[in-house]
Amino acid sequence: MTEKGFGCLGIIDGGGDLVGIVTDGDLRRHLGPDLLSRTVDEVMTRGPKTIAPDFLVGAALDLLNQSKITAVFVVEDAKPVGVVHFHDLLRIGVA
């Protein structure tokens, strides 16, 4: 999460479907002496917001703003194929 700078990790099931995310906010909410002994299932956000590959960039920006999130996974048939981060939109001059 830190290395890529996305602020989130996608969590997939055995079939490769996106089932949740762990965000830096999730980790902050669970901070405590037992954080490293908790399971991903205990700290992840289930059913994250997602978009399809053909989602318009402007609509992605609206989703990020309305949901007050900084990144959204791009999924195809419930499988993650990418991530759009607010910084990506800034870089291309959309935000």
PDB file of C-alpha atoms in Angstrom, residues 42-95:
ATOM      1  CA  GLU A  42     -11.605  -8.114  10.571  1.00  0.00           C
ATOM      2  CA  VAL A  43     -10.269  -4.816   9.236  1.00  0.00           C
ATOM      3  CA  MET A  44     -11.256  -4.720   5.556  1.00  0.00           C
ATOM      4  CA  THR A  45     -14.117  -2.747   4.067  1.00  0.00           C
ATOM      5  CA  ARG A  46     -16.460  -5.146   2.281  1.00  0.00           C
ATOM      6  CA  GLY A  47     -18.174  -4.290  -0.994  1.00  0.00           C
ATOM      7  CA  PRO A  48     -15.949  -1.412  -2.066  1.00  0.00           C
ATOM      8  CA  LYS A  49     -17.059   1.034  -4.721  1.00  0.00           C
ATOM      9  CA  THR A  50     -15.918  -0.097  -8.167  1.00  0.00           C
ATOM     10  CA  ILE A  51     -16.122   1.024 -11.773  1.00  0.00           C
ATOM     11  CA  ALA A  52     -16.020  -0.774 -15.120  1.00  0.00           C
ATOM     12  CA  PRO A  53     -13.219  -0.277 -17.663  1.00  0.00           C
ATOM     13  CA  ASP A  54     -15.562   1.749 -19.915  1.00  0.00           C
ATOM     14  CA  PHE A  55     -16.535   4.178 -17.123  1.00  0.00           C
ATOM     15  CA  LEU A  56     -16.030   7.785 -18.201  1.00  0.00           C
ATOM     16  CA  VAL A  57     -13.206   9.681 -16.496  1.00  0.00           C
ATOM     17  CA  GLY A  58     -15.553  12.496 -15.491  1.00  0.00           C
ATOM     18  CA  ALA A  59     -17.942  10.008 -13.908  1.00  0.00           C
ATOM     19  CA  ALA A  60     -15.027   8.419 -12.026  1.00  0.00           C
ATOM     20  CA  LEU A  61     -14.072  11.842 -10.655  1.00  0.00           C
ATOM     21  CA  ASP A  62     -17.684  12.458  -9.599  1.00  0.00           C
ATOM     22  CA  LEU A  63     -17.759   9.088  -7.821  1.00  0.00           C
ATOM     23  CA  LEU A  64     -14.528   9.837  -5.961  1.00  0.00           C
ATOM     24  CA  ASN A  65     -15.781  13.274  -4.903  1.00  0.00           C
ATOM     25  CA  GLN A  66     -19.285  12.170  -3.909  1.00  0.00           C
ATOM     26  CA  SER A  67     -18.004   9.131  -2.004  1.00  0.00           C
ATOM     27  CA  LYS A  68     -15.155  11.082  -0.381  1.00  0.00           C
ATOM     28  CA  ILE A  69     -12.635   8.444  -1.439  1.00  0.00           C
ATOM     29  CA  THR A  70      -9.296   8.823  -3.201  1.00  0.00           C
ATOM     30  CA  ALA A  71      -9.169   5.600  -5.221  1.00  0.00           C
ATOM     31  CA  VAL A  72     -11.551   3.191  -6.899  1.00  0.00           C
ATOM     32  CA  PHE A  73     -10.896  -0.274  -8.299  1.00  0.00           C
ATOM     33  CA  VAL A  74     -11.658  -0.995 -11.930  1.00  0.00           C
ATOM     34  CA  VAL A  75     -13.292  -4.422 -12.188  1.00  0.00           C
ATOM     35  CA  GLU A  76     -14.385  -6.673 -14.995  1.00  0.00           C
ATOM     36  CA  ASP A  77     -16.619  -9.617 -14.063  1.00  0.00           C
ATOM     37  CA  ALA A  78     -15.853  -8.870 -10.369  1.00  0.00           C
ATOM     38  CA  LYS A  79     -12.115  -9.271 -11.009  1.00  0.00           C
ATOM     39  CA  PRO A  80      -9.851  -6.259 -10.394  1.00  0.00           C
ATOM     40  CA  VAL A  81      -8.090  -5.052 -13.531  1.00  0.00           C
ATOM     41  CA  GLY A  82      -6.843  -1.683 -12.287  1.00  0.00           C
ATOM     42  CA  VAL A  83      -7.129   1.229  -9.893  1.00  0.00           C
ATOM     43  CA  VAL A  84      -7.962   4.851 -10.615  1.00  0.00           C
ATOM     44  CA  HIS A  85      -6.531   7.204  -8.018  1.00  0.00           C
ATOM     45  CA  PHE A  86      -7.327  10.878  -7.618  1.00  0.00           C
ATOM     46  CA  HIS A  87      -3.655  11.632  -8.343  1.00  0.00           C
ATOM     47  CA  ASP A  88      -4.029   9.924 -11.744  1.00  0.00           C
ATOM     48  CA  LEU A  89      -6.811  12.358 -12.588  1.00  0.00           C
ATOM     49  CA  LEU A  90      -4.743  15.315 -11.406  1.00  0.00           C
ATOM     50  CA  ARG A  91      -1.845  14.160 -13.564  1.00  0.00           C
ATOM     51  CA  ILE A  92      -3.964  14.150 -16.713  1.00  0.00           C
ATOM     52  CA  GLY A  93      -5.559  17.488 -15.850  1.00  0.00           C
ATOM     53  CA  VAL A  94      -9.085  16.286 -15.125  1.00  0.00           C
ATOM     54  CA  ALA A  95      -9.313  17.125 -11.425  1.00  0.00           C
TER      55      ALA A  95
END
